């Protein structure tokens, strides 16, 4: 018997039901298959003891669970961040991060192996583009984190934490950010299908308002998101507030210029009636001056926007240092003068290089 070629995690619920109906499954068993996996977290046919053997045999022959094996795993010293290097079937590796801030658990997942956008300070950009992830590979990352939370995947540090806090386990994944490796809007269809699967109300059911997709500013993708009314949050990585300054950090700004990007963002906000989060990596002496902050203020003034300031995580291929606390505060104050709310993202997990692409290309220290 040849190995099944279809991956369970590639299928929407409707696709699974259609497939199972072609196999002659009664509807009730087909629907149960979905709940076994996305409600009960099963990840092998052998776990589905209640599925009659004749149906299980058929499903097993056609459909496989392409889980992602952990190639490496790092836990931050503060205990809030866990970073997994996960192996794909072709032995390439991607990063998935579990972040636990103020009681909320968020999975940060990847959309590509490497990235074609080449942002100069980004470890993934420095790697170049290898390939897109499939829908199943994106879904499997979220299911990996969900399995860690449910306690079904071995995780020594979590077990230790549980000893002091017995209720820490058996929670489900509720928050998702597409801020790992890769540019999600460069892999639009696979990413959107994965989000649909993870949002499915009879499955993991992650609420749209708890999902954030971050883009470097792929204009056609932003317009498509607005037109398709996708109900999740959008973050746009800005880093420079004039065309010349942005181009130096974000080379694809040449292809998708700042003026046109702002038009697309305003279109998105008007159509969705939803704010955009702008991300700004704070790099000492490069884009963190008072003048830089005023430029952001002038650019975004009047928009339904929030700015997330992220002090740089140093990477091997870029000569730059993170902005200090005082300069970040000053930057925030200037934005506030323009009526722009902002946050400085806490640099949790910095000791495990929990920045984009940084475990896959670990910097020798
Ligand atoms: N490709 C998408 C999403 C992945 S990167 C994007 O660029 O938006 C997620 C965020 O991490 C982006 O805002 C990116 O600019 C930021 N980032 C990448 N490398 C970083 C680093 N070394 N230090 C701080 N932020 C970084
Ligand atoms: Fe790609 Fe985002 Fe890194 Fe830029 S910051 S290279 S778009 S992953």
XYZ file of C-alpha atoms in Angstrom, residues 24 35 41 77 82-84 90 111 116 122 144-145 148 181 203 210-211 245 270 272 292 311 323 345 352:
26
model
C -18.928 6.318 1.880
C -13.710 17.168 16.073
C -6.433 17.310 19.616
C 15.078 32.422 31.197
C 9.336 29.074 24.129
C 10.747 28.818 20.697
C 10.448 25.699 18.557
C 11.761 18.073 3.161
C 4.338 31.504 6.554
C 12.107 37.180 -0.402
C 15.849 40.663 9.764
C 1.881 22.019 17.707
C 1.506 24.916 20.147
C 2.074 21.824 24.048
C 9.396 33.667 9.266
C -12.775 23.261 15.380
C -7.431 37.333 18.309
C -5.513 36.903 15.053
C 14.580 56.150 4.775
C -12.126 52.831 5.429
C -12.917 47.474 7.205
C 11.978 60.293 12.874
C 13.556 47.547 19.918
C 17.148 51.813 21.003
C 6.923 45.701 22.810
C 16.659 32.821 23.156
